[in-house]
């Protein structure tokens, strides 16, 4: 067993060096001398000297050359040797993860949380606000491992906030399972009466947690978190994110009628009503109203609209965009009504992130339903340009998909859609 072999090798080192390696293993595969000395409880110089035998045995390796400027027991101090390293903090790494595992196993299990908590606190103390996001995962991982020892409510709230930050960052990187773990850890750090005393933080953790659960495919947990938000959230705007997650989760499970039902319910809460049984007359009237809103305006007009700021209208746009796929397949008579409404809201109140998708929906209807290919093509192109202008990563793949699948072939040869599909596919992978 490789770990047993490494344990035996570490135990042959001096007691101080073996203990120091165990502390380093708690920090991670890579560790810096300053952090290690703080956890060790001794000056940097003494810590470097106690670590030196592990370097000789090549159990740990220096990441750069800065370790040479910390004098060791085998060095004669010269002008190149810094006896007081100050801010200099060499970085080391374990030779192999099995070495780290062996060193970690030498710490009693019941003492590990205390060590991790100390490391996390020291790392947090030394990191500036500007550097926090860059190092957030390392800090939060340490604090979470020691969180069971924390009783101070102020510190618990701080750690919940850090978990929220880590969860959001992991989700943006498409690391959905770690994101969900961070968000669950954040929720565990909240007070019992968190919805009364920590409303904003509690709402954010549950919203993000619900979405992360859906992205992980854990629909049961997503539903549990969503129901908690729907029970305790104070306003309809505070419920929009979980309604979006529910709609998307239903669509992912092919429960399209449930998605439609949920979408219609939240639309009504926002003041949007759709006919119970839409007719061609309803669609025609909605189309003419939309056409009237754009009368005398060239398609380029859409890209120059101001950004939408009204929170209720932004919520409407998010729900209309979320319902698009479910409407298209399960309630096609509602699809054009949602598209027309989204375009009218954008013209009246400004562009929202979802406007680009709805413009492509409108272009699709103009090309395939009305026969106005030239205008439909141009409006679809404006939707693509808007995605770039607003820098909305979540739509960078979706808008080109809609344009190339439903609009471009009306005017260009279908072979011209193939390369954009390949690029869009890669963007889908990048953003998860």
Short mmCIF file of C-alpha atoms in Angstrom, two decimals:
data_model
loop_
_atom_site.label_atom_id
_atom_site.label_comp_id
_atom_site.label_asym_id
_atom_site.label_seq_id
_atom_site.Cartn_x
_atom_site.Cartn_y
_atom_site.Cartn_z
CA UNK A 1 0.00 0.00 0.00
CA UNK A 2 1.57 3.25 -1.20
CA UNK A 3 0.02 5.31 1.61
CA UNK A 4 1.38 2.94 4.28
CA UNK A 5 4.80 3.18 2.68
CA UNK A 6 4.67 6.98 2.71
CA UNK A 7 3.47 7.01 6.34
CA UNK A 8 6.45 4.89 7.28
CA UNK A 9 8.81 7.24 5.44
CA UNK A 10 7.33 10.35 7.09
CA UNK A 11 7.52 8.77 10.55
CA UNK A 12 11.27 8.30 10.12
CA UNK A 13 11.68 12.08 9.91
CA UNK A 14 12.04 14.17 13.05
CA UNK A 15 8.86 14.74 15.06
CA UNK A 16 8.70 18.42 14.12
CA UNK A 17 9.07 17.73 10.39
CA UNK A 18 6.43 14.98 10.43
CA UNK A 19 3.98 17.21 12.32
CA UNK A 20 4.71 20.09 9.93
CA UNK A 21 3.97 17.88 6.91
CA UNK A 22 0.64 16.89 8.47
CA UNK A 23 -0.29 20.55 8.88
CA UNK A 24 0.77 21.24 5.28
CA UNK A 25 -1.44 18.37 4.10
CA UNK A 26 -4.41 20.08 5.75
CA UNK A 27 -3.74 23.22 3.73
CA UNK A 28 -3.72 21.34 0.43
CA UNK A 29 -1.52 19.89 -2.29
CA UNK A 30 0.16 23.31 -2.58
CA UNK A 31 0.97 25.49 0.41
CA UNK A 32 2.97 28.63 1.15
CA UNK A 33 5.46 29.03 3.97
CA UNK A 34 3.74 32.02 5.62
CA UNK A 35 0.42 30.21 6.03
CA UNK A 36 2.21 27.08 7.24
CA UNK A 37 4.22 29.03 9.84
CA UNK A 38 1.04 30.64 11.21
CA UNK A 39 -0.68 27.27 11.60
CA UNK A 40 2.55 25.77 13.00
CA UNK A 41 2.79 28.58 15.54
CA UNK A 42 6.47 29.32 14.90
CA UNK A 43 8.40 31.99 12.95
CA UNK A 44 8.87 31.61 9.20
CA UNK A 45 12.60 30.97 9.59
CA UNK A 46 12.12 28.13 12.09
CA UNK A 47 9.30 26.66 10.00
CA UNK A 48 11.57 26.62 6.92
CA UNK A 49 14.29 24.85 8.90
CA UNK A 50 11.89 22.18 10.20
CA UNK A 51 10.54 21.65 6.65
CA UNK A 52 13.99 21.27 5.13
CA UNK A 53 14.38 17.49 5.82
CA UNK A 54 11.16 16.89 3.86
CA UNK A 55 12.70 18.78 0.93
CA UNK A 56 15.83 16.65 1.17
CA UNK A 57 13.70 13.50 1.01
CA UNK A 58 11.75 15.08 -1.88
CA UNK A 59 8.43 14.48 -0.14
CA UNK A 60 7.67 18.11 -0.92
CA UNK A 61 9.07 20.16 -3.79
CA UNK A 62 9.51 23.93 -4.17
CA UNK A 63 7.30 25.50 -6.84
CA UNK A 64 9.78 28.30 -7.56
CA UNK A 65 13.28 29.44 -6.59
CA UNK A 66 12.25 31.72 -3.72
CA UNK A 67 12.84 28.95 -1.15
CA UNK A 68 16.60 29.41 -1.67
CA UNK A 69 16.42 32.82 -0.01
CA UNK A 70 15.27 31.33 3.28
CA UNK A 71 18.38 30.08 5.12
CA UNK A 72 18.37 26.38 6.03
CA UNK A 73 20.42 24.48 8.62
CA UNK A 74 22.78 23.40 5.83
CA UNK A 75 23.33 26.91 4.43
CA UNK A 76 25.90 29.42 5.50
CA UNK A 77 24.16 32.79 5.41
CA UNK A 78 25.48 34.98 2.60
CA UNK A 79 24.43 38.27 1.10
CA UNK A 80 21.99 36.27 -1.03
CA UNK A 81 20.35 34.67 2.00
CA UNK A 82 17.56 36.54 3.73
CA UNK A 83 17.41 35.68 7.41
CA UNK A 84 14.33 37.85 7.85
CA UNK A 85 12.16 36.93 4.84
CA UNK A 86 9.51 39.57 5.49
CA UNK A 87 6.83 39.24 2.85
CA UNK A 88 8.70 36.49 0.98
CA UNK A 89 6.66 33.29 1.15
CA UNK A 90 7.95 30.33 -0.88
CA UNK A 91 5.33 27.95 -2.24
CA UNK A 92 5.71 24.17 -2.09
CA UNK A 93 3.76 21.19 -3.35
CA UNK A 94 3.60 17.55 -2.31
CA UNK A 95 5.47 15.13 -4.57
CA UNK A 96 2.28 13.11 -5.05
CA UNK A 97 -1.27 13.15 -3.70
CA UNK A 98 -0.48 9.87 -1.90
CA UNK A 99 2.22 11.68 0.08
CA UNK A 100 -0.31 14.33 1.08
CA UNK A 101 -2.82 11.60 1.97
CA UNK A 102 -0.24 9.85 4.14
CA UNK A 103 0.74 13.06 5.94
CA UNK A 104 -2.93 13.92 6.51
CA UNK A 105 -3.63 10.50 8.01
CA UNK A 106 -1.13 11.19 10.80
CA UNK A 107 -3.46 13.82 12.34
CA UNK A 108 -6.07 12.40 14.69
CA UNK A 109 -9.47 12.57 13.04
CA UNK A 110 -11.06 14.43 15.94
CA UNK A 111 -8.37 17.15 15.73
CA UNK A 112 -8.69 17.77 11.98
CA UNK A 113 -11.65 20.21 12.12
CA UNK A 114 -9.76 22.43 14.57
CA UNK A 115 -6.71 22.54 12.27
CA UNK A 116 -8.81 23.31 9.19
CA UNK A 117 -10.69 26.06 11.01
CA UNK A 118 -7.44 27.67 12.12
CA UNK A 119 -6.08 27.53 8.57
CA UNK A 120 -9.28 29.00 7.12
CA UNK A 121 -9.37 31.84 9.63
CA UNK A 122 -5.73 32.74 9.01
CA UNK A 123 -6.14 32.62 5.23
CA UNK A 124 -9.21 34.86 5.44
CA UNK A 125 -7.42 37.30 7.74
CA UNK A 126 -4.51 37.70 5.31
CA UNK A 127 -6.53 38.05 2.08
CA UNK A 128 -7.62 41.51 0.92
CA UNK A 129 -11.11 42.17 -0.44
CA UNK A 130 -9.63 42.46 -3.94
CA UNK A 131 -7.96 39.04 -3.68
CA UNK A 132 -10.86 37.26 -1.99
CA UNK A 133 -12.64 35.98 -5.10
CA UNK A 134 -9.39 34.59 -6.52
CA UNK A 135 -8.76 32.50 -3.38
CA UNK A 136 -12.36 31.86 -2.36
CA UNK A 137 -12.41 28.08 -2.91
CA UNK A 138 -9.32 27.39 -0.78
CA UNK A 139 -10.57 29.55 2.08
CA UNK A 140 -14.14 28.21 2.09
CA UNK A 141 -12.99 24.58 1.85
CA UNK A 142 -10.97 25.03 5.06
CA UNK A 143 -13.71 26.88 6.93
CA UNK A 144 -16.37 24.34 5.95
CA UNK A 145 -14.26 21.46 7.27
CA UNK A 146 -14.10 23.21 10.64
CA UNK A 147 -17.56 24.79 10.61
CA UNK A 148 -18.94 22.40 13.24
CA UNK A 149 -16.78 24.14 15.85
CA UNK A 150 -18.11 27.64 15.12
CA UNK A 151 -20.72 28.96 17.55
CA UNK A 152 -20.45 32.73 17.01
CA UNK A 153 -23.43 33.80 14.87
CA UNK A 154 -21.54 36.69 13.24
CA UNK A 155 -18.79 34.36 12.05
CA UNK A 156 -21.33 31.78 10.87
CA UNK A 157 -23.07 34.45 8.80
CA UNK A 158 -19.75 35.51 7.28
CA UNK A 159 -19.01 31.91 6.29
CA UNK A 160 -22.49 31.58 4.78
CA UNK A 161 -21.74 34.67 2.65
CA UNK A 162 -18.41 33.18 1.56
CA UNK A 163 -20.14 29.94 0.57
CA UNK A 164 -22.61 31.96 -1.51
CA UNK A 165 -19.71 33.64 -3.31
CA UNK A 166 -17.98 30.29 -3.88
CA UNK A 167 -21.21 28.68 -5.10
CA UNK A 168 -21.85 31.45 -7.63
CA UNK A 169 -18.28 31.29 -8.92
CA UNK A 170 -18.36 27.50 -9.27
CA UNK A 171 -21.72 27.68 -11.07
CA UNK A 172 -20.34 30.19 -13.59
CA UNK A 173 -17.55 27.71 -14.32
CA UNK A 174 -20.14 24.95 -14.94
CA UNK A 175 -18.87 23.11 -11.81
CA UNK A 176 -22.43 22.44 -10.70
CA UNK A 177 -21.92 19.75 -8.05
CA UNK A 178 -19.26 21.73 -6.12
CA UNK A 179 -21.48 24.81 -6.48
CA UNK A 180 -24.41 22.93 -4.94
CA UNK A 181 -22.19 21.68 -2.10
CA UNK A 182 -21.03 25.22 -1.29
CA UNK A 183 -24.59 26.55 -1.31
CA UNK A 184 -25.83 23.73 0.93
CA UNK A 185 -22.97 24.49 3.34
CA UNK A 186 -24.00 28.15 3.33
CA UNK A 187 -27.59 27.24 4.15
CA UNK A 188 -26.41 25.09 7.08
CA UNK A 189 -24.63 28.12 8.55
CA UNK A 190 -27.81 30.20 8.74
CA UNK A 191 -29.72 30.88 11.94
CA UNK A 192 -32.94 29.05 12.78
CA UNK A 193 -35.02 32.18 12.16
CA UNK A 194 -32.95 33.12 9.10
CA UNK A 195 -35.93 34.26 7.01
CA UNK A 196 -36.66 36.92 9.64
CA UNK A 197 -33.11 37.97 10.60
CA UNK A 198 -31.02 37.19 7.47
CA UNK A 199 -33.60 37.58 4.70
CA UNK A 200 -31.39 38.74 1.82
CA UNK A 201 -28.64 36.17 2.41
CA UNK A 202 -31.16 33.37 3.03
CA UNK A 203 -33.08 34.19 -0.16
CA UNK A 204 -29.90 34.28 -2.28
CA UNK A 205 -28.60 30.96 -0.93
CA UNK A 206 -31.92 29.21 -1.55
CA UNK A 207 -32.34 30.76 -5.03
CA UNK A 208 -28.85 29.81 -6.13
CA UNK A 209 -29.15 26.42 -4.42
CA UNK A 210 -32.39 25.65 -6.24
CA UNK A 211 -30.83 26.45 -9.60
CA UNK A 212 -27.65 24.48 -8.83
CA UNK A 213 -29.75 21.47 -7.79
CA UNK A 214 -31.62 21.62 -11.10
CA UNK A 215 -28.33 21.86 -13.01
CA UNK A 216 -27.06 18.78 -11.12
CA UNK A 217 -30.21 16.88 -12.03
CA UNK A 218 -31.31 16.67 -8.39
CA UNK A 219 -34.90 17.67 -9.12
CA UNK A 220 -36.21 16.53 -5.74
CA UNK A 221 -33.85 18.80 -3.81
CA UNK A 222 -34.51 21.61 -6.29
CA UNK A 223 -38.22 21.29 -5.60
CA UNK A 224 -37.67 21.34 -1.83
CA UNK A 225 -35.58 24.53 -1.97
CA UNK A 226 -37.98 26.17 -4.41
CA UNK A 227 -40.97 25.47 -2.17
CA UNK A 228 -39.17 27.02 0.80
CA UNK A 229 -38.59 30.21 -1.21
CA UNK A 230 -42.18 30.29 -2.43
CA UNK A 231 -43.35 29.92 1.17
CA UNK A 232 -41.15 32.60 2.75
CA UNK A 233 -40.28 35.10 -0.01
CA UNK A 234 -41.89 38.49 0.56
CA UNK A 235 -42.62 39.60 -3.02
CA UNK A 236 -43.27 38.04 -6.39
CA UNK A 237 -39.95 39.46 -7.64
CA UNK A 238 -38.16 37.47 -4.94
CA UNK A 239 -39.77 34.29 -6.31
CA UNK A 240 -38.89 34.77 -9.99
CA UNK A 241 -35.56 32.91 -9.91
CA UNK A 242 -37.04 29.74 -8.44
CA UNK A 243 -39.98 29.88 -10.82
CA UNK A 244 -37.44 30.03 -13.66
CA UNK A 245 -35.60 27.04 -12.23
CA UNK A 246 -38.87 25.09 -11.92
CA UNK A 247 -39.83 25.83 -15.53
CA UNK A 248 -36.38 24.77 -16.78
CA UNK A 249 -36.38 21.65 -14.59
CA UNK A 250 -39.78 20.57 -15.91
CA UNK A 251 -38.55 21.08 -19.48
CA UNK A 252 -35.38 19.06 -18.76
CA UNK A 253 -37.57 16.20 -17.49
CA UNK A 254 -39.84 16.47 -20.57
CA UNK A 255 -42.74 17.54 -18.34
CA UNK A 256 -43.60 20.32 -20.76
CA UNK A 257 -47.23 20.74 -19.74
CA UNK A 258 -46.11 21.24 -16.11
CA UNK A 259 -43.64 23.86 -17.36
CA UNK A 260 -46.43 25.60 -19.28
CA UNK A 261 -48.74 25.52 -16.25
CA UNK A 262 -46.03 27.00 -14.00
CA UNK A 263 -45.20 29.66 -16.56
CA UNK A 264 -48.82 30.73 -16.91
CA UNK A 265 -49.19 30.89 -13.11
CA UNK A 266 -46.19 33.17 -12.55
CA UNK A 267 -47.14 35.27 -15.61
CA UNK A 268 -50.48 35.96 -13.96
CA UNK A 269 -48.68 37.03 -10.76
CA UNK A 270 -46.74 39.53 -12.88
CA UNK A 271 -49.91 40.87 -14.50
CA UNK A 272 -49.57 38.99 -17.80
CA UNK A 273 -52.65 37.09 -18.91
CA UNK A 274 -52.87 34.70 -21.84
CA UNK A 275 -56.17 33.49 -23.38
CA UNK A 276 -57.20 30.10 -21.98
CA UNK A 277 -57.85 28.82 -25.50
CA UNK A 278 -55.97 31.06 -27.96
CA UNK A 279 -57.46 31.38 -31.45
CA UNK A 280 -55.96 32.48 -34.74
CA UNK A 281 -57.77 35.77 -34.21
CA UNK A 282 -55.89 36.29 -30.88
CA UNK A 283 -52.58 35.62 -32.64
CA UNK A 284 -53.44 37.95 -35.53
CA UNK A 285 -54.39 40.80 -33.20
CA UNK A 286 -51.19 40.37 -31.18
CA UNK A 287 -49.13 40.31 -34.38
CA UNK A 288 -50.75 43.50 -35.72
CA UNK A 289 -50.15 45.29 -32.41
CA UNK A 290 -46.50 44.30 -32.51
CA UNK A 291 -46.21 45.35 -36.15
CA UNK A 292 -47.80 48.69 -35.21
CA UNK A 293 -45.24 49.19 -32.40
CA UNK A 294 -42.46 48.77 -35.00
CA UNK A 295 -44.11 50.77 -37.80
CA UNK A 296 -41.70 53.13 -39.54
CA UNK A 297 -38.71 51.62 -37.70
CA UNK A 298 -35.85 49.74 -39.32
CA UNK A 299 -34.59 46.52 -37.65
CA UNK A 300 -31.42 48.40 -36.56
CA UNK A 301 -33.67 50.39 -34.25
CA UNK A 302 -33.83 47.39 -31.89
CA UNK A 303 -30.10 47.28 -31.18
CA UNK A 304 -30.08 50.96 -30.14
CA UNK A 305 -32.86 50.74 -27.56
CA UNK A 306 -31.82 51.65 -24.00
CA UNK A 307 -31.39 48.90 -21.43
CA UNK A 308 -34.53 47.86 -19.57
CA UNK A 309 -34.53 48.91 -15.90
CA UNK A 310 -38.07 48.30 -14.60
CA UNK A 311 -37.73 45.26 -12.27
CA UNK A 312 -41.23 43.95 -13.02
CA UNK A 313 -40.74 44.22 -16.78
CA UNK A 314 -37.34 42.51 -16.46
CA UNK A 315 -39.03 39.70 -14.52
CA UNK A 316 -41.67 39.40 -17.26
CA UNK A 317 -38.96 39.11 -19.91
CA UNK A 318 -37.16 36.40 -17.95
CA UNK A 319 -40.32 34.34 -17.62
CA UNK A 320 -41.34 34.84 -21.27
CA UNK A 321 -37.89 33.71 -22.38
CA UNK A 322 -37.94 30.70 -20.01
CA UNK A 323 -41.31 29.54 -21.31
CA UNK A 324 -40.32 29.72 -24.99
CA UNK A 325 -39.24 26.10 -25.51
CA UNK A 326 -42.15 24.60 -23.55
CA UNK A 327 -44.66 26.79 -25.40
CA UNK A 328 -43.12 25.91 -28.77
CA UNK A 329 -43.50 22.15 -28.25
CA UNK A 330 -46.41 21.73 -25.81
CA UNK A 331 -48.61 24.81 -26.39
CA UNK A 332 -47.64 26.16 -29.85
CA UNK A 333 -50.68 28.45 -29.98
CA UNK A 334 -49.18 30.37 -27.02
CA UNK A 335 -45.67 30.64 -28.48
CA UNK A 336 -46.31 33.59 -30.85
CA UNK A 337 -48.28 35.44 -28.16
CA UNK A 338 -45.28 35.23 -25.79
CA UNK A 339 -42.88 36.35 -28.54
CA UNK A 340 -45.04 39.31 -29.61
CA UNK A 341 -45.42 40.44 -25.99
CA UNK A 342 -41.66 40.22 -25.40
CA UNK A 343 -40.92 42.33 -28.48
CA UNK A 344 -43.49 44.97 -27.49
CA UNK A 345 -42.08 45.16 -23.93
CA UNK A 346 -38.57 45.61 -25.34
CA UNK A 347 -39.66 48.39 -27.71
CA UNK A 348 -41.52 50.21 -24.93
CA UNK A 349 -39.20 49.69 -21.93
CA UNK A 350 -35.79 48.88 -23.45
CA UNK A 351 -33.71 45.79 -24.12
CA UNK A 352 -33.35 43.02 -21.53
CA UNK A 353 -30.91 40.08 -21.75
CA UNK A 354 -33.72 37.85 -23.02
CA UNK A 355 -34.70 40.31 -25.77
CA UNK A 356 -32.17 38.74 -28.14
CA UNK A 357 -33.94 35.38 -27.87
CA UNK A 358 -37.37 36.90 -28.38
CA UNK A 359 -36.17 38.89 -31.42
CA UNK A 360 -35.03 35.61 -32.94
CA UNK A 361 -38.44 34.14 -32.11
CA UNK A 362 -40.07 37.08 -33.90
CA UNK A 363 -37.74 36.65 -36.87
CA UNK A 364 -38.69 32.97 -37.01
CA UNK A 365 -42.41 33.82 -37.14
CA UNK A 366 -41.84 36.48 -39.84
CA UNK A 367 -39.81 34.08 -42.02
CA UNK A 368 -41.71 30.84 -41.54
CA UNK A 369 -45.20 32.04 -40.67
CA UNK A 370 -45.74 35.41 -42.35
CA UNK A 371 -43.38 35.04 -45.30
CA UNK A 372 -41.58 38.34 -44.65
CA UNK A 373 -38.14 36.78 -45.05
CA UNK A 374 -36.11 39.96 -45.49
CA UNK A 375 -37.42 41.64 -42.32
CA UNK A 376 -37.38 38.40 -40.31
CA UNK A 377 -33.74 37.79 -41.27
CA UNK A 378 -32.67 41.31 -40.28
CA UNK A 379 -34.52 41.23 -36.95
CA UNK A 380 -32.89 37.87 -36.18
CA UNK A 381 -29.49 39.40 -36.93
CA UNK A 382 -30.21 42.26 -34.56
CA UNK A 383 -30.88 39.65 -31.87
CA UNK A 384 -27.38 38.24 -32.46
CA UNK A 385 -25.79 41.68 -32.29
CA UNK A 386 -27.68 42.46 -29.08
CA UNK A 387 -26.22 39.35 -27.42
CA UNK A 388 -22.73 40.66 -28.14
CA UNK A 389 -23.60 44.20 -27.06
CA UNK A 390 -25.08 43.18 -23.70
CA UNK A 391 -22.32 40.56 -23.16
CA UNK A 392 -24.81 38.02 -21.87
CA UNK A 393 -22.83 34.78 -21.73
CA UNK A 394 -25.85 32.58 -21.07
CA UNK A 395 -27.32 33.61 -24.45
CA UNK A 396 -24.09 33.53 -26.49
CA UNK A 397 -24.87 30.01 -27.66
CA UNK A 398 -28.67 30.12 -27.55
CA UNK A 399 -29.24 33.12 -29.83
CA UNK A 400 -26.95 31.80 -32.63
CA UNK A 401 -28.67 28.41 -32.35
CA UNK A 402 -32.10 29.95 -32.93
CA UNK A 403 -30.89 32.19 -35.75
CA UNK A 404 -29.10 29.41 -37.62
CA UNK A 405 -31.74 26.74 -37.00
CA UNK A 406 -34.86 28.76 -37.79
CA UNK A 407 -33.94 31.89 -39.76
CA UNK A 408 -30.67 31.82 -41.69
CA UNK A 409 -31.63 29.03 -44.14
CA UNK A 410 -34.50 31.15 -45.51
CA UNK A 411 -31.96 33.50 -47.07
CA UNK A 412 -28.58 31.69 -47.08
CA UNK A 413 -27.52 28.22 -48.17
CA UNK A 414 -27.90 25.71 -45.36
CA UNK A 415 -24.17 24.86 -45.49
CA UNK A 416 -23.52 28.32 -44.04
CA UNK A 417 -25.22 27.25 -40.80
CA UNK A 418 -22.82 24.37 -40.08
CA UNK A 419 -19.78 26.31 -38.88
CA UNK A 420 -21.85 28.55 -36.56
CA UNK A 421 -23.40 25.40 -35.06
CA UNK A 422 -19.92 24.02 -34.29
CA UNK A 423 -18.91 27.31 -32.66
CA UNK A 424 -22.18 27.46 -30.73
CA UNK A 425 -21.71 23.89 -29.53
CA UNK A 426 -18.28 24.76 -28.12
CA UNK A 427 -19.74 27.84 -26.39
CA UNK A 428 -22.45 25.62 -24.88
CA UNK A 429 -19.75 23.36 -23.42
CA UNK A 430 -17.77 26.35 -22.10
CA UNK A 431 -20.70 27.91 -20.25
CA UNK A 432 -22.31 24.64 -19.17
#
